[in-house]
XYZ file of N, CA and C in Angstrom:
564
model
N -35.786 -21.301 -21.061
C -34.500 -21.039 -21.563
C -34.211 -20.971 -20.537
N -32.263 -21.720 -20.610
C -31.601 -21.820 -20.077
C -30.481 -20.954 -19.889
N -30.606 -20.567 -17.931
C -30.147 -19.368 -17.420
C -28.626 -19.665 -17.490
N -28.066 -18.072 -18.109
C -26.391 -18.645 -17.331
C -25.832 -17.537 -16.649
N -24.796 -17.352 -16.122
C -24.185 -16.751 -15.378
C -24.135 -15.347 -15.394
N -24.066 -15.694 -16.717
C -24.424 -13.550 -17.274
C -25.829 -12.751 -16.771
N -26.759 -14.193 -16.641
C -28.211 -13.748 -16.451
C -28.210 -13.672 -14.670
N -27.066 -13.772 -13.964
C -27.479 -13.098 -12.998
C -27.699 -11.731 -12.738
N -28.147 -11.601 -11.826
C -27.979 -9.904 -10.941
C -26.874 -9.674 -9.830
N -26.247 -8.699 -9.897
C -25.537 -8.328 -8.953
C -26.055 -8.914 -7.034
N -27.126 -8.919 -7.185
C -28.035 -9.585 -5.680
C -27.716 -11.123 -5.664
N -28.186 -11.946 -6.920
C -27.917 -13.159 -6.844
C -26.254 -13.244 -7.030
N -24.949 -12.851 -7.443
C -24.190 -12.897 -7.444
C -23.612 -13.197 -6.173
N -24.107 -11.763 -5.232
C -23.479 -11.637 -3.633
C -24.196 -12.788 -2.878
N -25.452 -13.499 -2.967
C -25.998 -14.348 -2.803
C -25.526 -15.691 -2.486
N -25.264 -16.008 -4.112
C -24.594 -17.412 -4.377
C -23.537 -17.545 -3.996
N -22.631 -16.334 -3.991
C -20.767 -16.537 -4.085
C -20.330 -15.586 -3.062
N -20.697 -15.779 -1.688
C -20.477 -14.989 -0.505
C -18.665 -14.932 -0.349
N -18.489 -13.742 -0.087
C -16.735 -13.689 -0.081
C -16.333 -14.573 1.366
N -15.176 -15.617 1.269
C -15.120 -16.243 2.075
C -13.335 -16.308 1.791
N -12.608 -16.049 2.937
C -11.195 -15.931 3.086
C -10.408 -16.909 3.673
N -9.622 -17.682 2.807
C -8.574 -18.840 3.254
C -7.364 -19.156 3.179
N -6.787 -19.429 4.235
C -5.439 -19.198 4.449
C -4.687 -19.211 3.192
N -3.605 -18.943 3.326
C -2.631 -19.071 1.777
C -2.458 -20.717 1.362
N -2.888 -20.849 0.795
C -2.140 -22.323 -0.194
C -1.072 -22.474 -1.040
N 0.377 -23.059 -0.807
C 1.106 -23.189 -1.901
C 0.664 -23.396 -2.853
N -0.189 -24.461 -2.759
C -0.779 -25.015 -4.350
C -1.138 -23.927 -5.092
N -1.723 -22.813 -4.477
C -2.496 -21.836 -5.744
C -1.326 -21.681 -6.648
N 0.186 -21.289 -6.326
C 0.833 -21.095 -8.105
C 0.769 -22.260 -8.897
N 0.766 -23.736 -8.298
C 0.470 -24.700 -9.214
C -0.690 -24.121 -10.231
N -1.367 -24.527 -9.463
C -3.129 -24.601 -10.062
C -3.238 -23.186 -11.016
N -2.075 -22.157 -11.145
C -2.390 -20.797 -11.466
C -1.102 -21.322 -13.049
N -0.035 -22.106 -12.624
C 0.751 -22.473 -13.631
C -0.304 -23.270 -14.733
N -0.927 -24.653 -14.234
C -1.674 -25.411 -15.326
C -2.426 -24.704 -16.298
N -3.094 -23.747 -15.269
C -4.026 -22.890 -16.210
C -3.614 -21.730 -17.221
N -2.235 -21.286 -16.705
C -1.478 -20.483 -17.443
C -1.227 -21.366 -19.214
N -0.567 -22.721 -19.051
C -0.525 -23.199 -19.893
C -1.287 -23.848 -20.597
N -1.933 -24.113 -20.151
C -4.041 -24.055 -21.120
C -4.465 -22.816 -21.842
N -4.255 -21.572 -21.284
C -4.301 -20.646 -22.119
C -3.638 -20.157 -23.411
N -2.040 -20.559 -22.267
C -0.994 -19.877 -23.818
C -1.462 -21.206 -24.825
N -1.962 -22.449 -24.227
C -1.879 -23.147 -25.999
C -3.385 -22.868 -26.553
N -4.150 -21.710 -25.979
C -5.160 -21.664 -26.935
C -4.923 -20.678 -27.373
N -4.331 -19.328 -27.031
C -4.229 -17.758 -27.192
C -2.848 -17.867 -27.814
N -1.505 -18.740 -27.622
C -0.292 -18.371 -28.431
C 0.125 -16.701 -28.464
N 0.393 -16.300 -29.512
C 0.365 -14.926 -29.881
C -0.174 -13.914 -29.616
N -1.525 -14.252 -29.253
C -2.564 -13.196 -28.499
C -1.924 -12.470 -27.225
N -0.960 -13.242 -26.676
C -0.786 -12.578 -25.630
C 0.604 -12.273 -25.427
N 0.943 -10.735 -25.286
C 1.928 -9.904 -24.715
C 2.489 -10.554 -23.302
N 1.739 -10.696 -22.198
C 2.529 -10.871 -20.862
C 1.502 -11.503 -20.172
N 1.560 -12.209 -19.133
C 0.471 -13.477 -18.485
C 1.232 -13.389 -17.081
N 0.529 -13.119 -16.055
C 0.876 -12.621 -14.797
C -0.282 -13.714 -13.981
N 0.076 -13.931 -12.839
C -0.409 -14.578 -11.292
C -0.593 -13.395 -10.506
N -1.830 -12.885 -10.448
C -2.174 -11.680 -9.686
C -3.116 -11.687 -8.549
N -3.398 -10.635 -7.828
C -4.606 -11.177 -6.678
C -3.722 -11.473 -5.145
N -4.437 -12.099 -4.563
C -3.790 -12.606 -3.417
C -3.186 -13.783 -2.882
N -4.144 -14.575 -4.014
C -3.446 -16.001 -4.270
C -1.412 -15.937 -4.697
N -1.572 -14.855 -5.510
C 0.057 -14.969 -6.104
C 0.278 -13.997 -4.569
N 0.357 -13.754 -3.570
C 1.090 -13.403 -2.525
C 0.994 -14.285 -1.030
N 2.837 -15.023 -1.245
C 2.663 -15.863 0.115
C 2.234 -15.652 1.338
N 1.749 -16.450 1.770
C 1.210 -16.544 3.481
C 0.184 -15.054 3.934
N -0.495 -15.061 2.996
C -1.585 -13.925 3.162
C -3.066 -14.948 2.721
N -4.237 -14.540 3.408
C -5.412 -15.211 3.468
C -5.599 -14.296 2.119
N -6.376 -15.164 1.769
C -7.205 -14.737 0.256
C -8.470 -15.696 0.121
N -9.942 -14.840 -0.779
C -10.264 -15.671 -1.804
C -9.401 -16.662 -2.285
N -9.803 -18.067 -2.517
C -9.013 -18.619 -3.382
C -9.356 -19.268 -4.819
N -9.632 -17.721 -5.466
C -10.032 -17.695 -7.188
C -8.465 -17.468 -7.389
N -7.760 -17.715 -8.672
C -7.006 -17.185 -8.867
C -7.340 -16.185 -10.074
N -6.416 -15.105 -9.614
C -6.873 -13.904 -11.222
C -5.657 -13.883 -11.407
N -5.920 -14.154 -12.915
C -4.680 -13.852 -14.262
C -4.918 -12.782 -14.767
N -3.863 -11.867 -15.336
C -3.478 -10.607 -15.562
C -3.157 -10.955 -17.250
N -3.905 -10.615 -18.516
C -3.783 -10.564 -19.898
C -3.228 -9.737 -20.398
N -1.864 -9.171 -20.825
C -1.822 -8.115 -21.456
C -1.819 -8.388 -22.949
N -2.750 -7.698 -23.977
C -3.062 -8.133 -25.267
C -2.149 -6.453 -26.071
N -2.618 -7.429 -27.682
C -2.764 -6.132 -28.623
C -3.712 -4.950 -28.464
N -4.287 -4.063 -28.459
C -5.789 -3.011 -28.537
C -6.148 -3.619 -29.768
N -5.799 -4.254 -31.091
C -6.644 -4.611 -32.023
C -6.859 -5.600 -31.523
N -6.754 -7.027 -30.371
C -7.198 -7.699 -29.738
C -8.314 -7.817 -28.676
N -8.640 -6.687 -28.315
C -9.409 -6.592 -27.378
C -11.118 -6.613 -27.741
N -11.832 -7.068 -27.179
C -13.068 -8.161 -27.444
C -13.085 -8.242 -29.033
N -11.846 -9.034 -29.229
C -11.530 -10.539 -30.708
C -12.928 -11.636 -30.285
N -13.255 -11.753 -30.790
C -14.531 -13.036 -31.271
C -13.435 -14.539 -30.973
N -12.571 -14.149 -31.391
C -11.643 -15.390 -31.621
C -11.387 -15.602 -30.406
N -10.783 -14.898 -29.817
C -9.794 -14.830 -28.570
C -11.307 -15.218 -27.236
N -12.467 -14.653 -27.304
C -13.678 -15.432 -26.574
C -13.666 -16.723 -26.557
N -14.259 -17.303 -28.089
C -14.840 -18.277 -28.149
C -13.200 -19.026 -28.153
N -12.115 -19.016 -27.472
C -11.200 -19.698 -27.561
C -10.878 -20.101 -25.809
N -11.301 -18.813 -24.991
C -11.524 -19.515 -23.555
C -13.054 -19.250 -23.555
N -13.879 -19.616 -23.818
C -15.129 -20.276 -23.831
C -15.363 -21.630 -23.963
N -13.985 -22.228 -24.876
C -14.069 -23.591 -25.182
C -13.301 -23.982 -23.791
N -12.782 -23.397 -23.027
C -11.884 -23.873 -21.596
C -13.343 -23.203 -20.574
N -13.900 -23.205 -21.025
C -14.965 -23.429 -19.576
C -15.495 -21.897 -19.117
N -14.536 -20.818 -19.774
C -15.167 -19.698 -18.913
C -15.954 -18.579 -19.981
N -16.460 -17.903 -18.935
C -17.672 -16.768 -19.312
C -17.139 -15.210 -19.377
N -17.469 -15.067 -20.954
C -16.918 -13.748 -20.875
C -17.828 -12.690 -20.788
N -17.216 -11.139 -19.821
C -17.826 -9.814 -19.534
C -17.254 -9.221 -20.306
N -17.961 -7.984 -20.392
C -17.476 -6.951 -20.746
C -17.259 -6.222 -19.624
N -15.935 -5.426 -19.116
C -16.061 -4.505 -17.631
C -15.340 -3.360 -18.119
N -16.056 -2.506 -17.561
C -15.725 -0.948 -17.661
C -14.576 -0.597 -17.120
N -13.713 0.189 -17.708
C -12.541 0.645 -17.218
C -12.596 1.725 -16.944
N -11.336 2.983 -16.301
C -11.847 4.574 -16.073
C -11.627 5.035 -17.590
N -10.740 4.147 -18.440
C -10.572 5.053 -19.607
C -10.902 4.225 -20.919
N -10.562 2.888 -20.827
C -10.834 2.037 -21.497
C -11.845 0.505 -20.941
N -12.837 0.369 -21.769
C -13.346 -1.433 -20.844
C -12.179 -2.219 -21.350
N -12.591 -3.512 -20.826
C -11.690 -4.149 -21.193
C -12.443 -6.027 -21.288
N -11.735 -6.641 -21.083
C -12.247 -8.081 -20.916
C -11.864 -8.647 -19.677
N -12.966 -9.344 -18.787
C -12.770 -10.306 -17.878
C -13.578 -11.590 -18.337
N -13.070 -12.611 -18.054
C -13.466 -13.902 -17.957
C -13.574 -14.828 -16.809
N -14.539 -15.558 -16.424
C -14.876 -16.256 -15.195
C -14.937 -17.728 -15.471
N -14.490 -18.641 -14.643
C -14.115 -19.941 -14.856
C -14.739 -20.664 -13.360
N -15.269 -21.917 -13.010
C -15.816 -22.412 -11.717
C -16.924 -22.291 -10.825
N -17.700 -21.053 -11.357
C -18.951 -20.557 -10.618
C -20.016 -21.817 -11.088
N -21.090 -21.912 -10.500
C -22.001 -23.010 -10.780
C -23.530 -22.122 -10.585
N -24.494 -22.462 -11.574
C -25.784 -21.372 -10.609
C -26.143 -22.186 -9.328
N -25.769 -23.152 -9.205
C -26.617 -23.800 -8.311
C -25.515 -23.282 -6.696
N -24.572 -22.239 -6.812
C -23.906 -21.456 -5.750
C -22.722 -22.246 -5.300
N -22.508 -24.219 -6.003
C -21.142 -24.300 -5.982
C -20.279 -23.683 -6.533
N -18.811 -24.091 -5.669
C -17.817 -23.245 -6.708
C -16.761 -24.110 -6.584
N -16.363 -24.273 -8.074
C -15.159 -25.375 -8.119
C -13.969 -24.355 -8.274
N -12.703 -25.136 -8.486
C -10.925 -23.611 -8.530
C -12.232 -22.492 -9.947
N -11.999 -21.258 -8.660
C -12.609 -20.433 -9.786
C -11.332 -19.386 -10.401
N -11.599 -19.528 -11.175
C -10.524 -18.336 -12.443
C -10.994 -17.360 -12.742
N -10.633 -16.041 -12.572
C -10.555 -14.650 -13.213
C -9.217 -14.316 -13.819
N -10.129 -14.465 -15.182
C -8.782 -13.619 -16.041
C -9.485 -12.274 -16.477
N -7.874 -10.891 -16.217
C -8.216 -10.007 -16.803
C -7.831 -9.427 -18.068
N -8.343 -9.199 -19.024
C -7.006 -8.964 -20.270
C -8.016 -7.626 -20.984
N -6.595 -6.847 -21.160
C -6.453 -5.962 -21.530
C -5.458 -5.644 -22.354
N -5.594 -4.085 -23.103
C -4.385 -3.789 -24.112
C -3.068 -3.342 -23.133
N -2.128 -3.133 -23.579
C -0.750 -2.387 -22.551
C -1.133 -0.989 -22.463
N -0.707 -0.746 -21.499
C -0.878 0.978 -20.921
C -2.265 1.135 -20.221
N -3.390 -0.445 -19.842
C -4.333 -0.073 -19.393
C -3.761 0.284 -17.809
N -4.653 0.792 -17.502
C -4.425 0.681 -15.713
C -4.795 -0.612 -15.022
N -5.173 -1.420 -15.589
C -4.802 -2.608 -14.416
C -3.419 -3.431 -14.401
N -2.734 -3.127 -15.226
C -1.435 -3.120 -14.778
C -0.776 -2.828 -13.512
N -1.394 -1.974 -13.022
C -0.984 -1.598 -11.379
C -1.355 -2.979 -10.874
N -2.280 -3.942 -11.261
C -2.012 -5.139 -10.616
C -0.757 -6.146 -10.179
N 0.241 -5.912 -10.859
C 1.319 -6.463 -11.342
C 2.174 -5.625 -10.166
N 1.901 -4.209 -9.704
C 3.206 -3.167 -9.509
C 2.622 -3.972 -7.609
N 1.257 -3.804 -7.566
C 0.576 -4.436 -6.552
C 0.926 -5.161 -5.972
N 0.932 -6.488 -6.508
C 1.395 -7.362 -6.381
C 2.980 -7.760 -5.865
N 3.603 -6.971 -6.656
C 4.967 -7.411 -6.011
C 5.537 -6.502 -5.239
N 4.549 -5.221 -4.775
C 5.303 -4.419 -3.729
C 4.881 -5.779 -2.409
N 3.648 -5.676 -2.315
C 3.351 -7.001 -0.885
C 3.875 -8.116 -0.947
N 4.650 -8.733 -1.993
C 5.735 -9.710 -2.192
C 6.847 -9.148 -1.113
N 7.573 -7.898 -1.620
C 8.721 -7.230 -1.286
C 8.531 -6.943 0.079
N 7.563 -6.778 0.796
C 7.377 -6.146 1.887
C 6.169 -6.827 2.687
N 6.236 -7.758 3.504
C 5.419 -8.698 3.610
C 4.734 -7.920 4.815
N 5.373 -7.220 5.706
C 4.335 -6.341 6.409
C 3.218 -5.418 6.150
N 3.557 -4.988 5.003
C 2.222 -4.257 4.084
C 1.456 -5.228 3.822
N 1.654 -6.898 3.458
C 1.330 -7.629 2.939
C -0.013 -8.302 4.312
N 0.649 -8.376 5.399
C 0.049 -8.699 6.363
C -1.284 -7.600 7.044
N -0.585 -5.968 6.591
C -1.969 -5.108 6.931
C -2.767 -5.596 5.559
N -2.335 -5.849 4.442
C -3.546 -5.740 3.639
C -4.887 -7.521 3.708
N -4.202 -8.165 4.184
C -4.897 -9.250 5.378
C -5.426 -8.981 5.887
N -4.909 -8.116 6.726
C -5.664 -7.929 8.087
C -7.163 -7.245 7.332
N -7.000 -5.833 6.161
C -8.266 -5.352 5.972
C -9.035 -5.899 5.249
N -8.004 -6.985 4.785
C -9.219 -7.975 3.620
C -10.325 -8.726 4.806
N -10.125 -9.016 5.853
C -10.416 -9.992 6.814
C -11.558 -9.218 7.689
N -11.295 -7.936 7.746
C -12.315 -7.245 8.225
C -13.512 -7.118 7.024
N -13.140 -6.332 5.950
C -14.153 -6.642 5.460
C -14.763 -7.200 4.635
N -13.964 -8.893 4.814
C -14.961 -9.744 4.400
C -16.065 -10.078 4.950
N -15.781 -9.607 6.593
C -16.903 -10.059 7.483
C -17.972 -8.916 7.402
N -17.367 -7.597 7.108
C -18.522 -6.436 6.741
C -19.052 -7.090 5.562
N -18.565 -7.241 4.203
C -19.118 -7.063 2.871
C -19.348 -8.620 2.591
N -19.443 -9.518 3.112
C -19.498 -10.879 3.209
C -20.571 -11.126 1.740
N -21.478 -10.325 1.658
C -22.718 -10.799 0.501
C -22.760 -9.548 0.289
N -21.283 -8.531 -0.648
C -21.332 -7.378 -1.067
C -19.918 -7.617 -1.913
N -20.229 -8.377 -2.953
C -18.640 -8.385 -3.650
C -17.925 -6.954 -4.039
N -18.938 -6.137 -4.497
C -18.607 -4.845 -5.158
C -18.246 -4.277 -3.833
N -18.906 -3.477 -2.716
C -18.715 -3.134 -1.788
C -17.317 -3.361 -1.176
N -17.043 -5.093 -0.888
C -15.486 -5.187 -0.767
C -14.518 -5.050 -1.482
N -14.539 -4.879 -2.704
C -13.641 -4.634 -3.616
C -12.955 -3.053 -3.449
N -14.575 -1.984 -3.511
C -14.390 -0.981 -3.309
C -13.531 -0.550 -2.238
N -13.679 -1.010 -0.862
C -13.760 -0.962 0.391
C -11.732 -0.981 0.638
N -11.363 -1.711 -0.525
C -9.869 -2.296 -0.545
C -9.040 -0.504 -0.980
N -9.719 -0.104 -2.305
C -9.378 1.001 -2.988
C -8.103 1.777 -2.294
N -8.614 2.135 -1.151
C -7.473 3.261 -0.296
C -6.519 2.693 -0.174
N -6.741 1.417 0.687
C -5.433 0.643 0.841
C -4.571 0.604 -0.133
N -5.214 0.200 -1.471
C -4.724 -0.278 -2.615
C -3.682 0.698 -3.470
N -4.260 2.356 -3.526
C -3.856 3.281 -4.449
C -2.533 3.857 -2.937
N -2.972 3.849 -1.839
C -1.705 4.295 -0.936
C -0.337 3.173 -1.290
N -0.962 1.994 -0.982
C 0.453 0.976 -1.203
C 1.042 1.177 -2.715
N 0.091 1.698 -4.068
C 0.959 2.006 -5.210
C 1.582 3.430 -5.390
N 1.256 4.597 -4.216
C 2.314 5.275 -4.204
C 3.571 4.708 -3.237
N 3.523 4.377 -2.565
C 4.630 3.873 -1.838
C 5.543 2.849 -2.540
N 4.918 2.206 -4.157
C 5.904 1.769 -4.314
C 6.160 2.723 -6.053
N 5.748 3.855 -6.152
C 6.366 5.109 -6.849
C 7.944 5.475 -5.820
N 7.861 5.135 -5.268
C 8.605 6.093 -4.311
C 9.746 5.152 -4.352
N 10.123 3.866 -4.551
C 11.169 3.218 -4.886
C 11.745 3.342 -5.975
């Protein structure tokens, strides 16, 4: 039986795909745009909003070279088999992700079972009003506040060293900074 990404344990993911930060690459927004065009061509009217989020969307800071894509959909399209199959045809692997109030869809592309990484894409797909909309607020605040963005880069650099082979630990260790930043954004 052929193994797939879905078969990997957390430990295998962490070992195969360690945390590695790279200087900001001005090509990242162009890579996003090309991928966005392919996604929109496949999903069309199912998409309410599509955005480039994550650190590759923030100029001048280091990031994992993954392109994070936020896609807002109608709640009735959540876990829609046609959407899943359309993105699988583009090379994505689907995962159901647990949310605080409502689960959502995650799609990944660019990972190989031998540990080699191509251009990685992460799609976070969720319905209107979902907690993941904060990704856009966070991105916008850091773009508008380069000093805060630099603080985020410094934190990420420190955490990448501490959590090189612990992807969940790396993500969770950033939570307080993200929540503080979202509080700052609310005060505007």
